[in-house]
Amino acid sequence: MFSGARCCCVSFFFVLVWWVTGCFGEDPYVFFDWTLSYITTSPLGVNQKVIGINGQFPGPTLNVTTNWNVVVNVKNELDEPVLLTWNGIQHRKNSWQDGVLGTNCPIPAGWNWTYQFQVKDQIGSFFYFPSLDFQRAAGGYGGIIINNRDVIPLPFAMPDNDITIFISDWYTKSHKKIRKDVENGRDLGVPDGILINGFGPYRYDTTSVPGGIAYQTINVEPGKTYRLRVHNVGISTSLNFRIQNHNLLLVETEGSYTVQQNYTNMDIHVGQSYSFLVTMDQNASSDYYIVASSRFVNSSGWDKATGVAILHYTNSMGPASGPLPDPPNAFDTYFSMNQARSIRLNVSAGAARPNPQGSFKYGDITVTEVFVLLNRPPELIDGKWRTTLNGISYLPPSTPLKLAQQFNILGVYKLDFPYRLMNRHPKVDTSLINGTYKGFIEIIFQNNDTAVQCYHMDGYAFFVVGMDFGVWTENSRGTYNKWDGVARSTIQVFPGAWTAILVYLDNAGIWNLRTENLDSWYLGQEVYVSVVNPETDKSEPSVPDNSIYCGLLSSLQHDQGQRFMFSSAPSVSSASRTVLSALVLAFFRYFMR
């Protein structure tokens, strides 16, 4: 009797929640309390401090549905300030939640802050990470899954399960030591290993892999199909991902459904995310290797930089054996570029909305502005090692750009970022791109460095329309893909090559455009894009009530309001909350009497 009543109670409670949100026309809210702290682990057999979230490394996965409101309470128990950024989440008209220095004051050690954002009109595979001072090299990252609403069908059969995989280069020295080395002009060097889901390599070779290292095992059932969401969360190394004897059917990348194609391996560059469908169609005479290995590097000394996990069928007859599946030729950038060009947008599939993604014909639009962004290897500027875009190394001001804009503080930044490399000495400056609201901007990344650079733009998915070796010219537009170039938020640029993207600037805010390679980013290879709606938009949120103030606005900060307790954030509207509270109270009184 009691068990049945309890079941009825639970069912009635969820009906109440559904009724309240439905009656008041609100999208659901989900809440997370996260504590960032150092934990001790040994992914490569050496004890080291990593950044855990609620004691987990990697951190928890945000698994939500498009249009849901996400509230994440963050408590910083590290010994330095922190910000979390949400790689690929667009934060429509709400760059206050972006979690980078241009929009937010850092969360001081011992303080708390609440992020609140809506995953508006998005689906797909993304991840979050700490954005300051090389902290991603110590962990603090986790996955983001944004699911379709039930009314929007998937362009493929529903997989039997969903698995998130993080691949990354890894160093056993601390992130503080790494950033000090970078400041002093030292190269990152060969990583100590490649991690898969925070674990070191399976001992596939007793010579190159020491014993006693814990490795990742992924358990699967024969005949079933799994969706693998694979993220390169490393700091500088392009990685090739493959599974012994299994095909990878690519279906999505960073929020866009792709033309479905099988690959035996995929180059995944720093900051990129992919979804593959993998069918367990082998005879399971043994387990199988899952491999992530470094790309485009001198093979000498890099042999140990291979991550290996185990795919274990429930009916497996024994351990994985034999050589690892072959990677592409280590220096074959042409293979990798052709692979990247083969990734196309599925123009017949809906995503977060029912209309086909390809209905927006970017090949027929008029470009408003063209920027050719040229990068260079680190160089000394005023006695310090810096990296540049168009000869400018970005200098973060003490007052975040978005706050300076909100409070009309002059002199914090300039809207004068050059369209091309200027004939002048490189300099350190706070110069922004002045974007035209609802204009189309064409950006060409020209890589004059010796390593692959990956560029990410917050607030947007951009169309990847072209890439090639050599120097971009006006004639290069003749090679552009004007129909089904994939839309994503992170793209690679090969050494001595260029990549072109088109961005429709319909998302008001100040947005970070950066290299994802932490060494280049830390030394200044980034710029912000200011997108101002010339008309008053009442739906664009103003500065959050719980905003942290710093720099020229430090006097506005009330210390005691933030320290040692979770910041407050609205959950549902006051009307909904009042009705829900009354109904829940009445409900419990009725069933518990």
PDB file of C-alpha atoms in Angstrom, residues 283-378:
ATOM      1  CA  ASN A 283      33.238 -11.606 -33.717  1.00  0.00           C
ATOM      2  CA  ALA A 284      34.801 -10.617 -30.377  1.00  0.00           C
ATOM      3  CA  SER A 285      37.576 -13.193 -30.523  1.00  0.00           C
ATOM      4  CA  SER A 286      39.382 -10.602 -28.403  1.00  0.00           C
ATOM      5  CA  ASP A 287      39.099  -7.049 -27.107  1.00  0.00           C
ATOM      6  CA  TYR A 288      39.951  -4.179 -29.451  1.00  0.00           C
ATOM      7  CA  TYR A 289      42.262  -1.190 -29.193  1.00  0.00           C
ATOM      8  CA  ILE A 290      40.933   2.375 -29.044  1.00  0.00           C
ATOM      9  CA  VAL A 291      43.813   4.635 -30.084  1.00  0.00           C
ATOM     10  CA  ALA A 292      44.609   8.356 -30.011  1.00  0.00           C
ATOM     11  CA  SER A 293      48.056   9.194 -31.398  1.00  0.00           C
ATOM     12  CA  SER A 294      49.895  12.420 -32.137  1.00  0.00           C
ATOM     13  CA  ARG A 295      49.996  13.952 -35.621  1.00  0.00           C
ATOM     14  CA  PHE A 296      52.427  16.131 -37.612  1.00  0.00           C
ATOM     15  CA  VAL A 297      55.315  15.773 -35.175  1.00  0.00           C
ATOM     16  CA  ASN A 298      58.805  14.365 -35.387  1.00  0.00           C
ATOM     17  CA  SER A 299      58.507  10.664 -34.602  1.00  0.00           C
ATOM     18  CA  SER A 300      61.657  10.730 -32.478  1.00  0.00           C
ATOM     19  CA  GLY A 301      60.568  10.928 -28.851  1.00  0.00           C
ATOM     20  CA  TRP A 302      56.848  10.904 -29.689  1.00  0.00           C
ATOM     21  CA  ASP A 303      56.394   7.140 -29.723  1.00  0.00           C
ATOM     22  CA  LYS A 304      55.306   7.172 -26.092  1.00  0.00           C
ATOM     23  CA  ALA A 305      52.701   9.843 -26.877  1.00  0.00           C
ATOM     24  CA  THR A 306      50.036   7.344 -27.841  1.00  0.00           C
ATOM     25  CA  GLY A 307      46.838   6.848 -25.891  1.00  0.00           C
ATOM     26  CA  VAL A 308      45.326   3.377 -25.871  1.00  0.00           C
ATOM     27  CA  ALA A 309      42.051   2.267 -24.287  1.00  0.00           C
ATOM     28  CA  ILE A 310      40.195  -1.024 -24.586  1.00  0.00           C
ATOM     29  CA  LEU A 311      36.887  -1.750 -26.298  1.00  0.00           C
ATOM     30  CA  HIS A 312      35.536  -4.788 -24.478  1.00  0.00           C
ATOM     31  CA  TYR A 313      32.656  -6.861 -25.879  1.00  0.00           C
ATOM     32  CA  THR A 314      30.648  -8.659 -23.217  1.00  0.00           C
ATOM     33  CA  ASN A 315      31.368 -11.923 -25.058  1.00  0.00           C
ATOM     34  CA  SER A 316      35.044 -11.203 -25.652  1.00  0.00           C
ATOM     35  CA  MET A 317      37.276 -14.262 -25.711  1.00  0.00           C
ATOM     36  CA  GLY A 318      40.485 -12.578 -24.577  1.00  0.00           C
ATOM     37  CA  PRO A 319      42.619  -9.428 -24.357  1.00  0.00           C
ATOM     38  CA  ALA A 320      43.426  -7.172 -27.292  1.00  0.00           C
ATOM     39  CA  SER A 321      46.437  -8.310 -29.257  1.00  0.00           C
ATOM     40  CA  GLY A 322      48.580  -7.546 -32.244  1.00  0.00           C
ATOM     41  CA  PRO A 323      49.899  -4.182 -33.424  1.00  0.00           C
ATOM     42  CA  LEU A 324      47.904  -1.010 -33.005  1.00  0.00           C
ATOM     43  CA  PRO A 325      45.819  -0.055 -36.055  1.00  0.00           C
ATOM     44  CA  ASP A 326      47.930   1.962 -38.451  1.00  0.00           C
ATOM     45  CA  PRO A 327      47.682   5.774 -38.368  1.00  0.00           C
ATOM     46  CA  PRO A 328      47.994   7.957 -41.455  1.00  0.00           C
ATOM     47  CA  ASN A 329      51.496   8.978 -42.471  1.00  0.00           C
ATOM     48  CA  ALA A 330      52.799  11.224 -39.690  1.00  0.00           C
ATOM     49  CA  PHE A 331      53.568  14.195 -41.939  1.00  0.00           C
ATOM     50  CA  ASP A 332      50.820  13.784 -44.533  1.00  0.00           C
ATOM     51  CA  THR A 333      48.980  17.070 -44.099  1.00  0.00           C
ATOM     52  CA  TYR A 334      47.397  16.590 -47.540  1.00  0.00           C
ATOM     53  CA  PHE A 335      45.579  13.500 -46.254  1.00  0.00           C
ATOM     54  CA  SER A 336      44.351  15.441 -43.243  1.00  0.00           C
ATOM     55  CA  MET A 337      43.237  18.433 -45.305  1.00  0.00           C
ATOM     56  CA  ASN A 338      41.344  16.238 -47.766  1.00  0.00           C
ATOM     57  CA  GLN A 339      39.691  14.490 -44.849  1.00  0.00           C
ATOM     58  CA  ALA A 340      38.625  17.866 -43.428  1.00  0.00           C
ATOM     59  CA  ARG A 341      37.255  18.951 -46.808  1.00  0.00           C
ATOM     60  CA  SER A 342      35.183  15.761 -46.982  1.00  0.00           C
ATOM     61  CA  ILE A 343      33.171  16.769 -43.895  1.00  0.00           C
ATOM     62  CA  ARG A 344      29.975  18.307 -45.261  1.00  0.00           C
ATOM     63  CA  LEU A 345      26.790  19.693 -43.785  1.00  0.00           C
ATOM     64  CA  ASN A 346      23.703  17.480 -43.972  1.00  0.00           C
ATOM     65  CA  VAL A 347      21.480  20.046 -45.687  1.00  0.00           C
ATOM     66  CA  SER A 348      18.379  17.837 -45.533  1.00  0.00           C
ATOM     67  CA  ALA A 349      18.411  17.353 -41.750  1.00  0.00           C
ATOM     68  CA  GLY A 350      16.810  19.549 -39.139  1.00  0.00           C
ATOM     69  CA  ALA A 351      18.717  20.303 -35.976  1.00  0.00           C
ATOM     70  CA  ALA A 352      17.285  22.225 -33.033  1.00  0.00           C
ATOM     71  CA  ARG A 353      14.523  23.555 -35.293  1.00  0.00           C
ATOM     72  CA  PRO A 354      12.405  21.695 -37.850  1.00  0.00           C
ATOM     73  CA  ASN A 355      13.634  23.674 -40.879  1.00  0.00           C
ATOM     74  CA  PRO A 356      16.542  22.136 -42.819  1.00  0.00           C
ATOM     75  CA  GLN A 357      19.890  23.560 -41.859  1.00  0.00           C
ATOM     76  CA  GLY A 358      20.793  24.084 -45.497  1.00  0.00           C
ATOM     77  CA  SER A 359      17.911  26.490 -46.139  1.00  0.00           C
ATOM     78  CA  PHE A 360      20.292  29.356 -45.357  1.00  0.00           C
ATOM     79  CA  LYS A 361      22.138  29.764 -48.663  1.00  0.00           C
ATOM     80  CA  TYR A 362      25.339  31.437 -47.558  1.00  0.00           C
ATOM     81  CA  GLY A 363      26.696  31.184 -51.109  1.00  0.00           C
ATOM     82  CA  ASP A 364      24.247  33.890 -52.177  1.00  0.00           C
ATOM     83  CA  ILE A 365      24.942  36.444 -49.445  1.00  0.00           C
ATOM     84  CA  THR A 366      26.828  39.720 -49.540  1.00  0.00           C
ATOM     85  CA  VAL A 367      29.921  39.854 -47.347  1.00  0.00           C
ATOM     86  CA  THR A 368      30.062  42.962 -45.166  1.00  0.00           C
ATOM     87  CA  GLU A 369      33.706  42.811 -44.073  1.00  0.00           C
ATOM     88  CA  VAL A 370      36.775  40.708 -44.841  1.00  0.00           C
ATOM     89  CA  PHE A 371      39.546  40.017 -42.324  1.00  0.00           C
ATOM     90  CA  VAL A 372      42.730  38.178 -43.231  1.00  0.00           C
ATOM     91  CA  LEU A 373      44.182  37.105 -39.870  1.00  0.00           C
ATOM     92  CA  LEU A 374      47.870  36.275 -40.079  1.00  0.00           C
ATOM     93  CA  ASN A 375      49.560  34.527 -37.172  1.00  0.00           C
ATOM     94  CA  ARG A 376      53.279  34.152 -36.500  1.00  0.00           C
ATOM     95  CA  PRO A 377      55.400  32.048 -34.142  1.00  0.00           C
ATOM     96  CA  PRO A 378      56.229  33.568 -30.729  1.00  0.00           C
TER      97      PRO A 378
END
